[in-house]
Amino acid sequence: MSARTMRTGQGSNSAQVRLYNERIVLQALRRFGEASKTDLARAAGLTNNAIGAITAYLAAAGLVVELGKKREGQRGQPATMLALAPEGAYSIGVRIDRVGCETICVDFGGRILASRSHDTLLPPPKDMLAIVAGDIKSIEEEIGSERWERLAGIGLAQPYHLGSWLRELELPANSFRLWDEFDFGAALETATGIPVFLENDGNAAAIAELFYGHGRTRSDFIYLFIGGAVGGGIVLGGDCLRGSRGNAGDFAMMPVPASTLPSAPRPERSFDVLLTRTSLAGLRRHLRWRGHVVDTLAEIGDLFRREPRPAAFDEWIDDAVAAFVPAILSTTATLDVDQVILEGDLDCGLVEIIVERLAKALDAATPESVPVAKVLDGSFRARAGALGAATLPLFFNFSPRSSILTGTAPMFREFRDYAVRA
């Protein structure tokens, strides 16, 4: 990846502090929706003069707009209200999953402007590269050159180790093994000439939740996503925990007891992993074992909505919940986090049932003197992965991450560049 990195040892210079403060203001506006300079000074812990200078700069850079006057309280002059400018920046998101891909374009406010999707088994990487590059070119033509000039980058969200766990996911090895030897992010950057931000799909979806969903009011939570496999992320202090290899929050590999479902493959070890019991691949397998052959997400949704609902769904949900409980209890005890956000690739009501049953199961299983984790429904469902991918360039370019202060945060394209154009 062609990341430009600014390093100044372990200290912080005034430019880094200024950049960090600017991002604090942007974060506050994202959370508030709209705010006065007084609101922002209070939220950022800065003086009114400092906020005035920062907001003037951000307005000149096209990232902040004035909404007009609003009276605060009963006395004094009406305050000028500020908000993020949706047209301040744009981003492309590419989500690659084992059973499909989606490419979207979003504005600075997170609104999806264009999308392309393919509901198909993942082809070899070079074929996928041609498809995605074509979709990006098509989106560029759709949104126009003026918006494209303010593109912050391409976010790429894909599962790590696509060639692994093929037995549990019942996927062919001939094409998937090729993915473990192919740097798709680097190839996409070469093909498009645009900086690419790579993240595993679980972390990317967690970042979308942090940026545009529950993260607007919560800074610490565990995020779980049920898809072709199962993934997630860990948000602490308003930042996504990455780990030494960028794979923190790899809940798919958490050890759990073996499934009691007759459809589940027997584990090769003395324990199973969460992926086997809670992924949509496991749901498809159990539905097939019960005589319901489904291949696509749409077919699963149609079957779920059938009256009466096939018993296989409830059997799988209960088994998945029983697997989630020990994994969540271990994670919350380790991290001292008591918020769990769960969502998945389906919009048919299945995830809501899992959330409800999981909350009850955690309440019954949580040890004495330990706070019961609150389970929340996610904000974006099937769009979470693609929106997470699109959020990556915006997150890394516009969020107040602590690594900015030490000069260790990679900068693909600083928003200071926009001021030159403004």
Short mmCIF file of C-alpha atoms in Angstrom, two decimals:
data_model
loop_
_atom_site.label_atom_id
_atom_site.label_comp_id
_atom_site.label_asym_id
_atom_site.label_seq_id
_atom_site.Cartn_x
_atom_site.Cartn_y
_atom_site.Cartn_z
CA MET A 1 0.00 0.00 0.00
CA SER A 2 1.22 3.49 -0.80
CA ALA A 3 0.63 5.03 2.60
CA ARG A 4 2.47 8.22 3.46
CA THR A 5 3.43 8.05 7.14
CA MET A 6 4.43 11.03 9.28
CA ARG A 7 6.75 10.01 12.15
CA THR A 8 8.27 12.28 14.75
CA GLY A 9 9.39 9.82 17.43
CA GLN A 10 7.20 9.64 20.51
CA GLY A 11 6.45 13.31 20.95
CA SER A 12 3.75 15.56 19.54
CA ASN A 13 4.26 18.78 17.64
CA SER A 14 1.78 21.61 17.29
CA ALA A 15 0.68 20.49 13.81
CA GLN A 16 -0.25 17.07 15.14
CA VAL A 17 -2.13 18.54 18.09
CA ARG A 18 -3.99 20.88 15.75
CA LEU A 19 -4.90 18.00 13.45
CA TYR A 20 -6.12 15.97 16.40
CA ASN A 21 -8.25 18.86 17.68
CA GLU A 22 -9.76 19.38 14.24
CA ARG A 23 -10.82 15.76 14.22
CA ILE A 24 -12.26 16.05 17.72
CA VAL A 25 -14.49 18.82 16.39
CA LEU A 26 -15.54 16.73 13.40
CA GLN A 27 -16.34 13.82 15.70
CA ALA A 28 -18.44 16.05 17.93
CA LEU A 29 -20.41 17.34 14.96
CA ARG A 30 -20.98 13.78 13.77
CA ARG A 31 -22.36 12.84 17.17
CA PHE A 32 -24.42 15.96 17.76
CA GLY A 33 -25.76 16.34 14.22
CA GLU A 34 -25.56 20.10 14.66
CA ALA A 35 -23.90 22.24 17.32
CA SER A 36 -22.85 25.77 18.17
CA LYS A 37 -19.26 26.80 18.79
CA THR A 38 -20.03 26.86 22.49
CA ASP A 39 -21.26 23.26 22.30
CA LEU A 40 -18.11 22.26 20.46
CA ALA A 41 -15.80 24.05 22.88
CA ARG A 42 -17.46 22.24 25.77
CA ALA A 43 -17.28 18.83 24.04
CA ALA A 44 -13.68 19.24 22.90
CA GLY A 45 -12.37 20.90 26.04
CA LEU A 46 -11.00 23.81 24.02
CA THR A 47 -11.32 27.57 24.30
CA ASN A 48 -13.85 29.51 22.25
CA ASN A 49 -11.02 31.17 20.35
CA ALA A 50 -9.49 27.81 19.45
CA ILE A 51 -12.86 26.47 18.30
CA GLY A 52 -13.42 29.60 16.22
CA ALA A 53 -10.13 29.11 14.40
CA ILE A 54 -10.72 25.39 13.86
CA THR A 55 -14.27 25.74 12.57
CA ALA A 56 -13.22 28.58 10.26
CA TYR A 57 -10.54 26.34 8.78
CA LEU A 58 -12.90 23.37 8.45
CA ALA A 59 -15.50 25.58 6.76
CA ALA A 60 -12.88 26.87 4.31
CA ALA A 61 -11.90 23.25 3.59
CA GLY A 62 -15.52 22.47 2.77
CA LEU A 63 -15.99 20.01 5.64
CA VAL A 64 -18.32 22.11 7.82
CA VAL A 65 -21.32 24.27 6.93
CA GLU A 66 -23.34 26.90 8.78
CA LEU A 67 -27.03 26.07 9.23
CA GLY A 68 -28.17 29.45 10.47
CA LYS A 69 -28.90 31.09 13.82
CA LYS A 70 -30.52 29.44 16.82
CA ARG A 71 -31.15 30.98 20.22
CA GLU A 72 -29.53 29.12 23.13
CA GLY A 73 -31.45 29.80 26.33
CA GLN A 74 -33.38 33.00 27.00
CA ARG A 75 -30.64 35.63 26.75
CA GLY A 76 -27.89 36.70 24.42
CA GLN A 77 -27.46 36.65 20.69
CA PRO A 78 -28.58 33.63 18.67
CA ALA A 79 -25.76 31.16 18.10
CA THR A 80 -24.61 30.05 14.67
CA MET A 81 -25.26 26.33 14.29
CA LEU A 82 -22.72 24.17 12.47
CA ALA A 83 -22.90 20.72 10.88
CA LEU A 84 -20.80 18.41 8.76
CA ALA A 85 -20.99 19.19 5.06
CA PRO A 86 -22.20 16.02 3.30
CA GLU A 87 -20.39 17.11 0.15
CA GLY A 88 -17.14 17.68 2.05
CA ALA A 89 -15.73 14.27 1.20
CA TYR A 90 -16.70 11.06 -0.56
CA SER A 91 -15.57 7.48 -0.25
CA ILE A 92 -15.80 4.17 -2.08
CA GLY A 93 -16.41 0.99 -0.12
CA VAL A 94 -15.79 -2.53 -1.42
CA ARG A 95 -16.97 -5.44 0.66
CA ILE A 96 -15.85 -8.89 -0.47
CA ASP A 97 -17.46 -11.90 1.15
CA ARG A 98 -17.19 -15.58 0.39
CA VAL A 99 -20.64 -15.54 -1.16
CA GLY A 100 -20.81 -12.13 -2.81
CA CYS A 101 -19.47 -8.60 -3.08
CA GLU A 102 -20.82 -5.06 -2.92
CA THR A 103 -19.34 -1.71 -3.95
CA ILE A 104 -20.85 1.58 -2.79
CA CYS A 105 -20.12 5.30 -2.74
CA VAL A 106 -21.00 7.41 0.30
CA ASP A 107 -20.78 11.09 1.15
CA PHE A 108 -19.30 12.58 4.33
CA GLY A 109 -22.61 12.10 6.13
CA GLY A 110 -22.73 8.39 5.33
CA ARG A 111 -25.49 8.62 2.71
CA ILE A 112 -25.16 5.96 0.01
CA LEU A 113 -25.10 7.62 -3.40
CA ALA A 114 -24.47 4.62 -5.65
CA SER A 115 -24.07 0.87 -5.31
CA ARG A 116 -23.26 -2.27 -7.28
CA SER A 117 -23.64 -5.81 -5.93
CA HIS A 118 -23.11 -9.42 -7.00
CA ASP A 119 -24.76 -12.28 -5.10
CA THR A 120 -22.48 -15.10 -6.19
CA LEU A 121 -19.82 -17.47 -4.92
CA LEU A 122 -16.47 -15.65 -4.81
CA PRO A 123 -14.60 -16.19 -8.10
CA PRO A 124 -10.79 -16.30 -8.45
CA PRO A 125 -9.15 -13.00 -7.39
CA LYS A 126 -8.21 -11.76 -10.85
CA ASP A 127 -11.79 -12.21 -12.04
CA MET A 128 -13.04 -10.41 -8.94
CA LEU A 129 -10.58 -7.57 -9.55
CA ALA A 130 -12.00 -6.98 -13.02
CA ILE A 131 -15.55 -6.94 -11.64
CA VAL A 132 -14.77 -4.49 -8.81
CA ALA A 133 -12.66 -2.17 -10.98
CA GLY A 134 -15.51 -2.05 -13.48
CA ASP A 135 -18.02 -1.26 -10.75
CA ILE A 136 -15.84 1.57 -9.42
CA LYS A 137 -15.47 3.07 -12.88
CA SER A 138 -19.23 2.86 -13.35
CA ILE A 139 -19.82 4.62 -10.01
CA GLU A 140 -17.33 7.35 -10.93
CA GLU A 141 -19.33 8.08 -14.06
CA GLU A 142 -22.58 8.06 -12.08
CA ILE A 143 -21.60 10.53 -9.34
CA GLY A 144 -19.65 12.92 -11.58
CA SER A 145 -16.15 14.41 -11.67
CA GLU A 146 -16.78 17.17 -9.12
CA ARG A 147 -17.60 14.70 -6.37
CA TRP A 148 -14.86 12.33 -7.52
CA GLU A 149 -12.29 15.10 -6.95
CA ARG A 150 -13.08 14.96 -3.23
CA LEU A 151 -12.73 11.20 -2.94
CA ALA A 152 -10.92 10.26 0.28
CA GLY A 153 -10.02 6.79 -0.97
CA ILE A 154 -11.28 3.24 -1.39
CA GLY A 155 -12.06 1.13 1.63
CA LEU A 156 -11.71 -2.63 1.17
CA ALA A 157 -13.31 -4.99 3.67
CA GLN A 158 -12.72 -8.69 3.25
CA PRO A 159 -12.31 -11.71 5.52
CA TYR A 160 -8.72 -12.62 6.27
CA HIS A 161 -7.64 -16.18 5.42
CA LEU A 162 -10.27 -16.72 2.73
CA GLY A 163 -8.69 -20.08 1.94
CA SER A 164 -9.20 -21.45 5.45
CA TRP A 165 -12.12 -23.22 7.16
CA LEU A 166 -13.52 -24.38 3.83
CA ARG A 167 -14.75 -27.67 5.32
CA GLU A 168 -16.83 -25.91 7.96
CA LEU A 169 -18.16 -23.41 5.42
CA GLU A 170 -18.65 -26.06 2.72
CA LEU A 171 -16.78 -24.06 0.07
CA PRO A 172 -14.65 -25.29 -2.86
CA ALA A 173 -10.87 -25.15 -2.42
CA ASN A 174 -9.94 -24.67 -6.08
CA SER A 175 -10.65 -20.92 -6.24
CA PHE A 176 -10.57 -19.93 -2.57
CA ARG A 177 -7.00 -21.11 -2.00
CA LEU A 178 -5.85 -18.60 -4.61
CA TRP A 179 -7.00 -15.73 -2.36
CA ASP A 180 -4.42 -16.51 0.32
CA GLU A 181 -1.65 -15.77 -2.19
CA PHE A 182 -3.15 -12.64 -3.78
CA ASP A 183 -2.89 -9.09 -2.40
CA PHE A 184 -6.24 -7.83 -3.61
CA GLY A 185 -5.84 -4.41 -1.98
CA ALA A 186 -2.54 -3.70 -3.73
CA ALA A 187 -3.93 -4.94 -7.03
CA LEU A 188 -7.02 -2.74 -6.67
CA GLU A 189 -4.89 0.31 -5.89
CA THR A 190 -2.79 -0.36 -8.98
CA ALA A 191 -5.86 -0.87 -11.16
CA THR A 192 -7.63 2.32 -10.02
CA GLY A 193 -4.77 4.63 -9.00
CA ILE A 194 -6.65 5.42 -5.78
CA PRO A 195 -5.32 4.77 -2.24
CA VAL A 196 -6.87 1.64 -0.73
CA PHE A 197 -7.53 1.14 2.98
CA LEU A 198 -7.68 -2.56 3.82
CA GLU A 199 -9.41 -3.95 6.89
CA ASN A 200 -10.97 -7.27 7.77
CA ASP A 201 -14.71 -7.19 7.24
CA GLY A 202 -15.58 -7.55 10.93
CA ASN A 203 -13.51 -4.54 11.97
CA ALA A 204 -14.85 -2.53 9.04
CA ALA A 205 -18.47 -3.18 10.00
CA ALA A 206 -17.62 -2.26 13.61
CA ILE A 207 -16.15 1.04 12.37
CA ALA A 208 -19.37 1.78 10.47
CA GLU A 209 -21.30 1.23 13.70
CA LEU A 210 -18.84 3.50 15.53
CA PHE A 211 -19.00 6.23 12.89
CA TYR A 212 -22.69 6.29 12.00
CA GLY A 213 -24.59 3.99 14.37
CA HIS A 214 -24.54 3.26 18.09
CA GLY A 215 -20.99 4.63 18.27
CA ARG A 216 -22.39 8.15 18.10
CA THR A 217 -23.41 7.73 21.75
CA ARG A 218 -21.18 4.83 22.86
CA SER A 219 -17.39 4.63 22.87
CA ASP A 220 -16.92 1.04 24.11
CA PHE A 221 -18.63 -2.04 22.70
CA ILE A 222 -18.21 -5.49 21.23
CA TYR A 223 -19.51 -5.88 17.69
CA LEU A 224 -20.62 -9.21 16.20
CA PHE A 225 -21.72 -9.81 12.62
CA ILE A 226 -23.38 -12.97 11.29
CA GLY A 227 -22.60 -13.45 7.63
CA GLY A 228 -21.24 -16.17 5.38
CA ALA A 229 -18.90 -16.75 8.31
CA VAL A 230 -19.06 -14.79 11.58
CA GLY A 231 -16.92 -11.77 12.39
CA GLY A 232 -16.72 -8.76 14.59
CA GLY A 233 -14.67 -6.01 16.12
CA ILE A 234 -13.82 -4.40 19.44
CA VAL A 235 -14.34 -0.68 20.01
CA LEU A 236 -12.56 0.85 23.01
CA GLY A 237 -12.33 4.56 23.76
CA GLY A 238 -13.92 5.45 20.44
CA ASP A 239 -11.31 3.59 18.38
CA CYS A 240 -11.32 0.15 16.80
CA LEU A 241 -8.84 -2.26 18.37
CA ARG A 242 -6.72 -3.82 15.63
CA GLY A 243 -4.16 -6.05 17.35
CA SER A 244 -0.65 -6.92 16.18
CA ARG A 245 -1.87 -8.42 12.88
CA GLY A 246 -5.00 -6.35 12.39
CA ASN A 247 -7.19 -9.25 13.43
CA ALA A 248 -8.39 -8.29 16.91
CA GLY A 249 -12.02 -9.24 17.43
CA ASP A 250 -11.67 -12.45 15.40
CA PHE A 251 -14.62 -14.01 17.20
CA ALA A 252 -14.98 -16.70 14.54
CA MET A 253 -12.03 -18.55 16.07
CA MET A 254 -13.18 -18.39 19.69
CA PRO A 255 -13.40 -21.90 21.20
CA VAL A 256 -16.89 -23.06 22.17
CA PRO A 257 -18.45 -26.45 23.03
CA ALA A 258 -19.44 -28.67 20.12
CA SER A 259 -22.87 -28.16 18.59
CA THR A 260 -25.73 -30.47 19.55
CA LEU A 261 -27.32 -30.14 16.11
CA PRO A 262 -27.20 -33.38 14.08
CA SER A 263 -26.34 -31.35 10.98
CA ALA A 264 -23.12 -29.88 12.41
CA PRO A 265 -19.78 -31.43 11.44
CA ARG A 266 -17.92 -33.03 14.30
CA PRO A 267 -14.98 -30.85 15.43
CA GLU A 268 -11.48 -32.12 14.79
CA ARG A 269 -10.40 -31.00 18.27
CA SER A 270 -11.91 -31.35 21.73
CA PHE A 271 -13.79 -28.09 21.12
CA ASP A 272 -15.47 -26.32 18.24
CA VAL A 273 -15.14 -22.70 17.06
CA LEU A 274 -17.82 -20.04 16.95
CA LEU A 275 -17.73 -19.93 13.15
CA THR A 276 -19.14 -23.47 12.84
CA ARG A 277 -22.15 -22.81 15.04
CA THR A 278 -23.17 -19.21 14.31
CA SER A 279 -22.48 -18.51 10.63
CA LEU A 280 -25.09 -18.43 7.89
CA ALA A 281 -23.19 -21.34 6.37
CA GLY A 282 -24.19 -23.33 9.46
CA LEU A 283 -27.78 -22.17 9.08
CA ARG A 284 -27.87 -23.25 5.42
CA ARG A 285 -26.40 -26.62 6.40
CA HIS A 286 -29.03 -27.21 9.06
CA LEU A 287 -31.89 -26.09 6.81
CA ARG A 288 -30.68 -28.51 4.16
CA TRP A 289 -30.45 -31.31 6.71
CA ARG A 290 -34.11 -30.60 7.55
CA GLY A 291 -35.06 -30.77 3.87
CA HIS A 292 -34.99 -27.05 3.00
CA VAL A 293 -32.47 -26.37 0.23
CA VAL A 294 -31.59 -22.66 0.03
CA ASP A 295 -28.63 -21.00 -1.68
CA THR A 296 -29.09 -17.23 -1.49
CA LEU A 297 -29.85 -14.78 1.31
CA ALA A 298 -33.14 -13.93 -0.39
CA GLU A 299 -34.18 -17.59 -0.32
CA ILE A 300 -33.34 -17.84 3.39
CA GLY A 301 -35.42 -14.73 4.07
CA ASP A 302 -38.40 -16.05 2.09
CA LEU A 303 -38.27 -19.36 3.95
CA PHE A 304 -38.00 -17.62 7.32
CA ARG A 305 -41.13 -15.55 6.62
CA ARG A 306 -43.16 -18.62 5.68
CA GLU A 307 -46.12 -19.46 7.94
CA PRO A 308 -45.62 -21.55 9.92
CA ARG A 309 -41.89 -20.88 10.19
CA PRO A 310 -39.85 -24.07 9.72
CA ALA A 311 -38.67 -25.47 13.08
CA ALA A 312 -35.11 -25.69 11.72
CA PHE A 313 -34.68 -21.94 12.21
CA ASP A 314 -35.47 -22.04 15.91
CA GLU A 315 -33.24 -25.09 16.38
CA TRP A 316 -30.33 -23.27 14.78
CA ILE A 317 -31.01 -19.98 16.61
CA ASP A 318 -30.98 -21.71 20.00
CA ASP A 319 -27.74 -23.50 19.15
CA ALA A 320 -26.15 -20.25 17.93
CA VAL A 321 -27.20 -18.39 21.07
CA ALA A 322 -25.75 -21.17 23.24
CA ALA A 323 -22.44 -20.71 21.41
CA PHE A 324 -22.46 -16.92 21.61
CA VAL A 325 -22.93 -16.87 25.40
CA PRO A 326 -19.52 -18.27 26.50
CA ALA A 327 -17.72 -16.28 23.81
CA ILE A 328 -19.33 -13.03 24.94
CA LEU A 329 -18.85 -13.73 28.65
CA SER A 330 -15.13 -14.38 28.07
CA THR A 331 -14.72 -11.22 26.02
CA THR A 332 -16.66 -8.91 28.33
CA ALA A 333 -14.78 -10.23 31.36
CA THR A 334 -11.44 -9.64 29.64
CA LEU A 335 -12.20 -6.16 28.30
CA ASP A 336 -14.59 -4.89 30.99
CA VAL A 337 -17.13 -3.92 28.31
CA ASP A 338 -20.84 -4.42 28.85
CA GLN A 339 -22.31 -3.43 25.47
CA VAL A 340 -22.73 -5.98 22.66
CA ILE A 341 -23.99 -4.99 19.21
CA LEU A 342 -25.18 -7.83 17.00
CA GLU A 343 -26.34 -7.81 13.41
CA GLY A 344 -26.19 -9.89 10.27
CA ASP A 345 -26.67 -10.16 6.54
CA LEU A 346 -30.40 -10.86 6.79
CA ASP A 347 -33.26 -8.33 6.95
CA CYS A 348 -36.05 -10.84 7.53
CA GLY A 349 -36.40 -10.60 11.32
CA LEU A 350 -34.07 -13.46 12.23
CA VAL A 351 -31.42 -11.21 13.77
CA GLU A 352 -33.99 -9.54 16.01
CA ILE A 353 -34.93 -12.94 17.43
CA ILE A 354 -31.29 -13.79 18.07
CA VAL A 355 -30.80 -10.46 19.88
CA GLU A 356 -33.84 -11.10 22.07
CA ARG A 357 -32.89 -14.67 22.98
CA LEU A 358 -29.23 -13.80 23.48
CA ALA A 359 -30.13 -11.04 25.94
CA LYS A 360 -32.16 -13.50 28.01
CA ALA A 361 -29.47 -16.17 27.86
CA LEU A 362 -26.76 -13.74 28.98
CA ASP A 363 -28.96 -12.55 31.83
CA ALA A 364 -29.29 -16.14 33.04
CA ALA A 365 -25.63 -17.07 32.54
CA THR A 366 -23.76 -13.98 33.80
CA PRO A 367 -21.91 -14.74 37.07
CA GLU A 368 -22.70 -12.99 40.33
CA SER A 369 -21.40 -9.41 40.76
CA VAL A 370 -20.72 -9.09 37.02
CA PRO A 371 -22.82 -6.56 35.03
CA VAL A 372 -25.03 -8.24 32.47
CA ALA A 373 -24.00 -7.23 28.97
CA LYS A 374 -26.65 -5.24 27.14
CA VAL A 375 -27.33 -6.66 23.67
CA LEU A 376 -28.24 -4.11 21.01
CA ASP A 377 -29.52 -4.60 17.49
CA GLY A 378 -27.10 -3.28 14.88
CA SER A 379 -27.88 -0.30 12.68
CA PHE A 380 -27.20 -1.38 9.11
CA ARG A 381 -27.87 -5.10 8.58
CA ALA A 382 -26.73 -6.39 5.17
CA ARG A 383 -25.29 -2.99 4.31
CA ALA A 384 -22.94 -2.99 7.34
CA GLY A 385 -19.98 -4.56 5.55
CA ALA A 386 -20.08 -2.28 2.51
CA LEU A 387 -20.76 0.82 4.60
CA GLY A 388 -17.92 -0.25 6.89
CA ALA A 389 -15.61 -0.49 3.91
CA ALA A 390 -16.67 2.97 2.71
CA THR A 391 -16.17 4.34 6.21
CA LEU A 392 -12.50 3.29 6.34
CA PRO A 393 -11.04 6.20 4.32
CA LEU A 394 -13.21 8.65 6.25
CA PHE A 395 -12.34 7.06 9.58
CA PHE A 396 -8.59 7.09 9.03
CA ASN A 397 -8.59 10.58 7.53
CA PHE A 398 -11.05 12.32 9.85
CA SER A 399 -11.18 10.58 13.26
CA PRO A 400 -9.26 11.67 16.39
CA ARG A 401 -7.13 8.56 16.88
CA SER A 402 -4.46 8.78 19.56
CA SER A 403 -1.75 7.62 17.15
CA ILE A 404 -2.01 11.01 15.44
CA LEU A 405 -0.40 12.64 18.47
CA THR A 406 2.67 10.38 18.28
CA GLY A 407 3.00 10.63 14.52
CA THR A 408 2.42 6.91 13.99
CA ALA A 409 -0.93 7.15 12.22
CA PRO A 410 -0.69 6.44 8.47
CA MET A 411 -2.17 9.23 6.38
CA PHE A 412 -3.29 8.29 2.89
CA ARG A 413 -4.75 11.66 2.07
CA GLU A 414 -5.00 14.42 4.64
CA PHE A 415 -8.08 16.63 4.47
CA ARG A 416 -5.72 19.61 4.58
CA ASP A 417 -5.33 18.99 0.86
CA TYR A 418 -8.94 20.06 0.37
CA ALA A 419 -8.26 23.58 1.63
CA VAL A 420 -6.07 24.16 -1.39
CA ARG A 421 -9.04 23.45 -3.67
CA ALA A 422 -11.61 25.33 -1.57
#
